[in-house]
PDB file of N, CA, C and O in Angstrom:
ATOM      1  N   MET A   1       0.839  -1.201   0.000  1.00  0.00           N
ATOM      2  CA  MET A   1       0.000   0.000   0.000  1.00  0.00           C
ATOM      3  C   MET A   1       0.874   1.251   0.000  1.00  0.00           C
ATOM      4  O   MET A   1       0.632   2.186  -0.755  1.00  0.00           O
ATOM      5  N   ARG A   2       1.894   1.236   0.842  1.00  0.00           N
ATOM      6  CA  ARG A   2       2.759   2.412   0.936  1.00  0.00           C
ATOM      7  C   ARG A   2       3.500   2.653  -0.377  1.00  0.00           C
ATOM      8  O   ARG A   2       3.671   3.796  -0.808  1.00  0.00           O
ATOM      9  N   ALA A   3       3.928   1.565  -1.035  1.00  0.00           N
ATOM     10  CA  ALA A   3       4.643   1.712  -2.312  1.00  0.00           C
ATOM     11  C   ALA A   3       3.740   2.353  -3.349  1.00  0.00           C
ATOM     12  O   ALA A   3       4.175   3.205  -4.132  1.00  0.00           O
ATOM     13  N   ARG A   4       2.464   1.939  -3.354  1.00  0.00           N
ATOM     14  CA  ARG A   4       1.539   2.512  -4.330  1.00  0.00           C
ATOM     15  C   ARG A   4       1.351   4.003  -4.075  1.00  0.00           C
ATOM     16  O   ARG A   4       1.298   4.805  -5.003  1.00  0.00           O
ATOM     17  N   LEU A   5       1.278   4.368  -2.813  1.00  0.00           N
ATOM     18  CA  LEU A   5       1.134   5.780  -2.456  1.00  0.00           C
ATOM     19  C   LEU A   5       2.362   6.567  -2.913  1.00  0.00           C
ATOM     20  O   LEU A   5       2.242   7.657  -3.473  1.00  0.00           O
ATOM     21  N   MET A   6       3.554   6.007  -2.684  1.00  0.00           N
ATOM     22  CA  MET A   6       4.788   6.682  -3.100  1.00  0.00           C
ATOM     23  C   MET A   6       4.821   6.843  -4.627  1.00  0.00           C
ATOM     24  O   MET A   6       5.232   7.881  -5.145  1.00  0.00           O
ATOM     25  N   ASN A   7       4.393   5.790  -5.363  1.00  0.00           N
ATOM     26  CA  ASN A   7       4.400   5.879  -6.827  1.00  0.00           C
ATOM     27  C   ASN A   7       3.456   6.973  -7.304  1.00  0.00           C
ATOM     28  O   ASN A   7       3.789   7.733  -8.212  1.00  0.00           O
ATOM     29  N   ALA A   8       2.276   7.061  -6.684  1.00  0.00           N
ATOM     30  CA  ALA A   8       1.322   8.101  -7.055  1.00  0.00           C
ATOM     31  C   ALA A   8       1.919   9.481  -6.770  1.00  0.00           C
ATOM     32  O   ALA A   8       1.796  10.409  -7.573  1.00  0.00           O
ATOM     33  N   TRP A   9       2.560   9.609  -5.616  1.00  0.00           N
ATOM     34  CA  TRP A   9       3.182  10.879  -5.233  1.00  0.00           C
ATOM     35  C   TRP A   9       4.256  11.274  -6.246  1.00  0.00           C
ATOM     36  O   TRP A   9       4.357  12.422  -6.675  1.00  0.00           O
ATOM     37  N   ARG A  10       5.077  10.283  -6.646  1.00  0.00           N
ATOM     38  CA  ARG A  10       6.146  10.568  -7.614  1.00  0.00           C
ATOM     39  C   ARG A  10       5.578  10.970  -8.959  1.00  0.00           C
ATOM     40  O   ARG A  10       6.148  11.789  -9.668  1.00  0.00           O
ATOM     41  N   ARG A  11       4.453  10.340  -9.328  1.00  0.00           N
ATOM     42  CA  ARG A  11       3.848  10.694 -10.608  1.00  0.00           C
ATOM     43  C   ARG A  11       3.319  12.128 -10.560  1.00  0.00           C
ATOM     44  O   ARG A  11       3.427  12.876 -11.526  1.00  0.00           O
ATOM     45  N   LEU A  12       2.755  12.521  -9.430  1.00  0.00           N
ATOM     46  CA  LEU A  12       2.224  13.877  -9.290  1.00  0.00           C
ATOM     47  C   LEU A  12       3.352  14.908  -9.203  1.00  0.00           C
ATOM     48  O   LEU A  12       3.267  15.984  -9.788  1.00  0.00           O
ATOM     49  N   PHE A  13       4.397  14.558  -8.439  1.00  0.00           N
ATOM     50  CA  PHE A  13       5.501  15.507  -8.198  1.00  0.00           C
ATOM     51  C   PHE A  13       6.824  14.858  -8.571  1.00  0.00           C
ATOM     52  O   PHE A  13       7.559  14.415  -7.696  1.00  0.00           O
ATOM     53  N   PRO A  14       7.127  14.761  -9.876  1.00  0.00           N
ATOM     54  CA  PRO A  14       8.388  14.116 -10.274  1.00  0.00           C
ATOM     55  C   PRO A  14       9.602  14.917  -9.821  1.00  0.00           C
ATOM     56  O   PRO A  14       9.543  16.137  -9.673  1.00  0.00           O
ATOM     57  N   HIS A  15      10.665  14.217  -9.601  1.00  0.00           N
ATOM     58  CA  HIS A  15      11.917  14.827  -9.189  1.00  0.00           C
ATOM     59  C   HIS A  15      12.483  15.650 -10.342  1.00  0.00           C
ATOM     60  O   HIS A  15      12.349  15.261 -11.506  1.00  0.00           O
ATOM     61  N   PRO A  16      13.102  16.793 -10.066  1.00  0.00           N
ATOM     62  CA  PRO A  16      13.645  17.633 -11.162  1.00  0.00           C
ATOM     63  C   PRO A  16      14.577  16.882 -12.102  1.00  0.00           C
ATOM     64  O   PRO A  16      14.522  17.099 -13.317  1.00  0.00           O
ATOM     65  N   SER A  17      15.417  16.004 -11.550  1.00  0.00           N
ATOM     66  CA  SER A  17      16.325  15.268 -12.428  1.00  0.00           C
ATOM     67  C   SER A  17      15.540  14.293 -13.304  1.00  0.00           C
ATOM     68  O   SER A  17      15.912  14.047 -14.454  1.00  0.00           O
ATOM     69  N   ALA A  18      14.441  13.755 -12.763  1.00  0.00           N
ATOM     70  CA  ALA A  18      13.598  12.866 -13.572  1.00  0.00           C
ATOM     71  C   ALA A  18      12.954  13.650 -14.713  1.00  0.00           C
ATOM     72  O   ALA A  18      12.863  13.165 -15.836  1.00  0.00           O
ATOM     73  N   ILE A  19      12.508  14.870 -14.417  1.00  0.00           N
ATOM     74  CA  ILE A  19      11.917  15.724 -15.458  1.00  0.00           C
ATOM     75  C   ILE A  19      12.963  16.011 -16.533  1.00  0.00           C
ATOM     76  O   ILE A  19      12.687  15.892 -17.729  1.00  0.00           O
ATOM     77  N   ALA A  20      14.168  16.356 -16.115  1.00  0.00           N
ATOM     78  CA  ALA A  20      15.231  16.659 -17.069  1.00  0.00           C
ATOM     79  C   ALA A  20      15.540  15.445 -17.935  1.00  0.00           C
ATOM     80  O   ALA A  20      15.698  15.567 -19.153  1.00  0.00           O
ATOM     81  N   ARG A  21      15.607  14.250 -17.309  1.00  0.00           N
ATOM     82  CA  ARG A  21      15.901  13.042 -18.071  1.00  0.00           C
ATOM     83  C   ARG A  21      14.793  12.774 -19.092  1.00  0.00           C
ATOM     84  O   ARG A  21      15.074  12.431 -20.248  1.00  0.00           O
ATOM     85  N   ARG A  22      13.537  12.957 -18.657  1.00  0.00           N
ATOM     86  CA  ARG A  22      12.417  12.711 -19.571  1.00  0.00           C
ATOM     87  C   ARG A  22      12.476  13.685 -20.753  1.00  0.00           C
ATOM     88  O   ARG A  22      12.259  13.283 -21.904  1.00  0.00           O
ATOM     89  N   ASP A  23      12.788  14.952 -20.468  1.00  0.00           N
ATOM     90  CA  ASP A  23      12.886  15.939 -21.544  1.00  0.00           C
ATOM     91  C   ASP A  23      14.016  15.583 -22.506  1.00  0.00           C
ATOM     92  O   ASP A  23      13.864  15.691 -23.726  1.00  0.00           O
ATOM     93  N   ARG A  24      15.162  15.139 -21.942  1.00  0.00           N
ATOM     94  CA  ARG A  24      16.281  14.745 -22.799  1.00  0.00           C
ATOM     95  C   ARG A  24      15.884  13.570 -23.682  1.00  0.00           C
ATOM     96  O   ARG A  24      16.203  13.534 -24.867  1.00  0.00           O
ATOM     97  N   GLU A  25      15.186  12.565 -23.080  1.00  0.00           N
ATOM     98  CA  GLU A  25      14.783  11.399 -23.861  1.00  0.00           C
ATOM     99  C   GLU A  25      13.824  11.814 -24.966  1.00  0.00           C
ATOM    100  O   GLU A  25      13.921  11.347 -26.098  1.00  0.00           O
ATOM    101  N   ARG A  26      12.882  12.713 -24.645  1.00  0.00           N
ATOM    102  CA  ARG A  26      11.918  13.151 -25.666  1.00  0.00           C
ATOM    103  C   ARG A  26      12.652  13.886 -26.785  1.00  0.00           C
ATOM    104  O   ARG A  26      12.359  13.673 -27.965  1.00  0.00           O
ATOM    105  N   ALA A  27      13.605  14.745 -26.416  1.00  0.00           N
ATOM    106  CA  ALA A  27      14.360  15.477 -27.427  1.00  0.00           C
ATOM    107  C   ALA A  27      15.135  14.513 -28.317  1.00  0.00           C
ATOM    108  O   ALA A  27      15.184  14.675 -29.543  1.00  0.00           O
ATOM    109  N   ALA A  28      15.721  13.490 -27.702  1.00  0.00           N
ATOM    110  CA  ALA A  28      16.474  12.508 -28.479  1.00  0.00           C
ATOM    111  C   ALA A  28      15.544  11.767 -29.436  1.00  0.00           C
ATOM    112  O   ALA A  28      15.888  11.547 -30.604  1.00  0.00           O
ATOM    113  N   LEU A  29      14.359  11.387 -28.940  1.00  0.00           N
ATOM    114  CA  LEU A  29      13.406  10.674 -29.795  1.00  0.00           C
ATOM    115  C   LEU A  29      12.968  11.560 -30.954  1.00  0.00           C
ATOM    116  O   LEU A  29      12.913  11.111 -32.101  1.00  0.00           O
ATOM    117  N   GLU A  30      12.669  12.840 -30.665  1.00  0.00           N
ATOM    118  CA  GLU A  30      12.237  13.742 -31.732  1.00  0.00           C
ATOM    119  C   GLU A  30      13.361  13.957 -32.731  1.00  0.00           C
ATOM    120  O   GLU A  30      13.122  14.002 -33.942  1.00  0.00           O
ATOM    121  N   GLY A  31      14.584  14.080 -32.244  1.00  0.00           N
ATOM    122  CA  GLY A  31      15.717  14.245 -33.143  1.00  0.00           C
ATOM    123  C   GLY A  31      15.882  13.046 -34.055  1.00  0.00           C
ATOM    124  O   GLY A  31      16.136  13.189 -35.245  1.00  0.00           O
ATOM    125  N   ARG A  32      15.714  11.843 -33.468  1.00  0.00           N
ATOM    126  CA  ARG A  32      15.851  10.640 -34.284  1.00  0.00           C
ATOM    127  C   ARG A  32      14.745  10.573 -35.328  1.00  0.00           C
ATOM    128  O   ARG A  32      14.989  10.199 -36.478  1.00  0.00           O
ATOM    129  N   ALA A  33      13.522  10.943 -34.939  1.00  0.00           N
ATOM    130  CA  ALA A  33      12.403  10.924 -35.885  1.00  0.00           C
ATOM    131  C   ALA A  33      12.669  11.886 -37.037  1.00  0.00           C
ATOM    132  O   ALA A  33      12.442  11.555 -38.205  1.00  0.00           O
ATOM    133  N   ALA A  34      13.181  13.078 -36.712  1.00  0.00           N
ATOM    134  CA  ALA A  34      13.484  14.062 -37.756  1.00  0.00           C
ATOM    135  C   ALA A  34      14.579  13.540 -38.678  1.00  0.00           C
ATOM    136  O   ALA A  34      14.507  13.697 -39.903  1.00  0.00           O
ATOM    137  N   ARG A  35      15.617  12.901 -38.078  1.00  0.00           N
ATOM    138  CA  ARG A  35      16.698  12.347 -38.900  1.00  0.00           C
ATOM    139  C   ARG A  35      16.171  11.248 -39.811  1.00  0.00           C
ATOM    140  O   ARG A  35      16.531  11.174 -40.988  1.00  0.00           O
ATOM    141  N   ASP A  36      15.319  10.363 -39.259  1.00  0.00           N
ATOM    142  CA  ASP A  36      14.758   9.282 -40.073  1.00  0.00           C
ATOM    143  C   ASP A  36      13.962   9.847 -41.235  1.00  0.00           C
ATOM    144  O   ASP A  36      14.056   9.359 -42.366  1.00  0.00           O
ATOM    145  N   ALA A  37      13.150  10.881 -40.956  1.00  0.00           N
ATOM    146  CA  ALA A  37      12.350  11.485 -42.021  1.00  0.00           C
ATOM    147  C   ALA A  37      13.261  12.087 -43.093  1.00  0.00           C
ATOM    148  O   ALA A  37      13.000  11.929 -44.295  1.00  0.00           O
ATOM    149  N   ALA A  38      14.334  12.747 -42.666  1.00  0.00           N
ATOM    150  CA  ALA A  38      15.267  13.346 -43.625  1.00  0.00           C
ATOM    151  C   ALA A  38      15.934  12.251 -44.458  1.00  0.00           C
ATOM    152  O   ALA A  38      16.059  12.380 -45.684  1.00  0.00           O
ATOM    153  N   ASP A  39      16.343  11.157 -43.801  1.00  0.00           N
ATOM    154  CA  ASP A  39      16.970  10.048 -44.534  1.00  0.00           C
ATOM    155  C   ASP A  39      16.005   9.485 -45.567  1.00  0.00           C
ATOM    156  O   ASP A  39      16.384   9.164 -46.691  1.00  0.00           O
ATOM    157  N   ARG A  40      14.725   9.349 -45.139  1.00  0.00           N
ATOM    158  CA  ARG A  40      13.732   8.802 -46.051  1.00  0.00           C
ATOM    159  C   ARG A  40      13.554   9.719 -47.269  1.00  0.00           C
ATOM    160  O   ARG A  40      13.460   9.243 -48.400  1.00  0.00           O
ATOM    161  N   ARG A  41      13.537  11.054 -47.008  1.00  0.00           N
ATOM    162  CA  ARG A  41      13.392  12.007 -48.109  1.00  0.00           C
ATOM    163  C   ARG A  41      14.558  11.889 -49.084  1.00  0.00           C
ATOM    164  O   ARG A  41      14.366  11.857 -50.300  1.00  0.00           O
ATOM    165  N   VAL A  42      15.757  11.806 -48.531  1.00  0.00           N
ATOM    166  CA  VAL A  42      16.949  11.688 -49.384  1.00  0.00           C
ATOM    167  C   VAL A  42      16.873  10.408 -50.206  1.00  0.00           C
ATOM    168  O   VAL A  42      17.141  10.412 -51.405  1.00  0.00           O
ATOM    169  N   ALA A  43      16.481   9.310 -49.572  1.00  0.00           N
ATOM    170  CA  ALA A  43      16.394   8.034 -50.282  1.00  0.00           C
ATOM    171  C   ALA A  43      15.348   8.113 -51.390  1.00  0.00           C
ATOM    172  O   ALA A  43      15.568   7.606 -52.498  1.00  0.00           O
ATOM    173  N   LEU A  44      14.218   8.753 -51.105  1.00  0.00           N
ATOM    174  CA  LEU A  44      13.176   8.880 -52.131  1.00  0.00           C
ATOM    175  C   LEU A  44      13.677   9.706 -53.313  1.00  0.00           C
ATOM    176  O   LEU A  44      13.423   9.376 -54.469  1.00  0.00           O
ATOM    177  N   GLN A  45      14.429  10.792 -53.014  1.00  0.00           N
ATOM    178  CA  GLN A  45      14.972  11.621 -54.092  1.00  0.00           C
ATOM    179  C   GLN A  45      15.989  10.819 -54.897  1.00  0.00           C
ATOM    180  O   GLN A  45      16.033  10.901 -56.122  1.00  0.00           O
ATOM    181  N   LYS A  46      16.783  10.011 -54.195  1.00  0.00           N
ATOM    182  CA  LYS A  46      17.867   9.289 -54.851  1.00  0.00           C
ATOM    183  C   LYS A  46      17.308   8.168 -55.729  1.00  0.00           C
ATOM    184  O   LYS A  46      17.765   7.949 -56.854  1.00  0.00           O
ATOM    185  N   PHE A  47      16.324   7.429 -55.213  1.00  0.00           N
ATOM    186  CA  PHE A  47      15.868   6.220 -55.893  1.00  0.00           C
ATOM    187  C   PHE A  47      14.468   6.381 -56.485  1.00  0.00           C
ATOM    188  O   PHE A  47      13.815   5.394 -56.803  1.00  0.00           O
ATOM    189  N   GLY A  48      14.017   7.600 -56.623  1.00  0.00           N
ATOM    190  CA  GLY A  48      12.664   7.775 -57.147  1.00  0.00           C
ATOM    191  C   GLY A  48      11.636   7.286 -56.149  1.00  0.00           C
ATOM    192  O   GLY A  48      11.856   7.325 -54.952  1.00  0.00           O
ATOM    193  N   ARG A  49      10.502   6.813 -56.643  1.00  0.00           N
ATOM    194  CA  ARG A  49       9.421   6.371 -55.745  1.00  0.00           C
ATOM    195  C   ARG A  49       9.395   4.861 -55.611  1.00  0.00           C
ATOM    196  O   ARG A  49       8.356   4.280 -55.370  1.00  0.00           O
ATOM    197  N   THR A  50      10.526   4.203 -55.796  1.00  0.00           N
ATOM    198  CA  THR A  50      10.547   2.743 -55.789  1.00  0.00           C
ATOM    199  C   THR A  50      10.581   2.167 -54.369  1.00  0.00           C
ATOM    200  O   THR A  50      10.422   0.972 -54.209  1.00  0.00           O
ATOM    201  N   LEU A  51      10.833   3.011 -53.372  1.00  0.00           N
ATOM    202  CA  LEU A  51      10.930   2.486 -51.999  1.00  0.00           C
ATOM    203  C   LEU A  51       9.551   2.170 -51.446  1.00  0.00           C
ATOM    204  O   LEU A  51       8.668   2.983 -51.535  1.00  0.00           O
TER     205      LEU A  51
END
């Protein structure tokens, strides 16, 4: 019971370092998505619409 209460508390009030880590992870994911999209665009330009 106490663990569940602590988890709820942490979800409501995350630690600053946890917030920073989550933001970094989101930024990394968005950066990777943008890179993948750019790679896909380059590949489409290079090989036409055959992909």
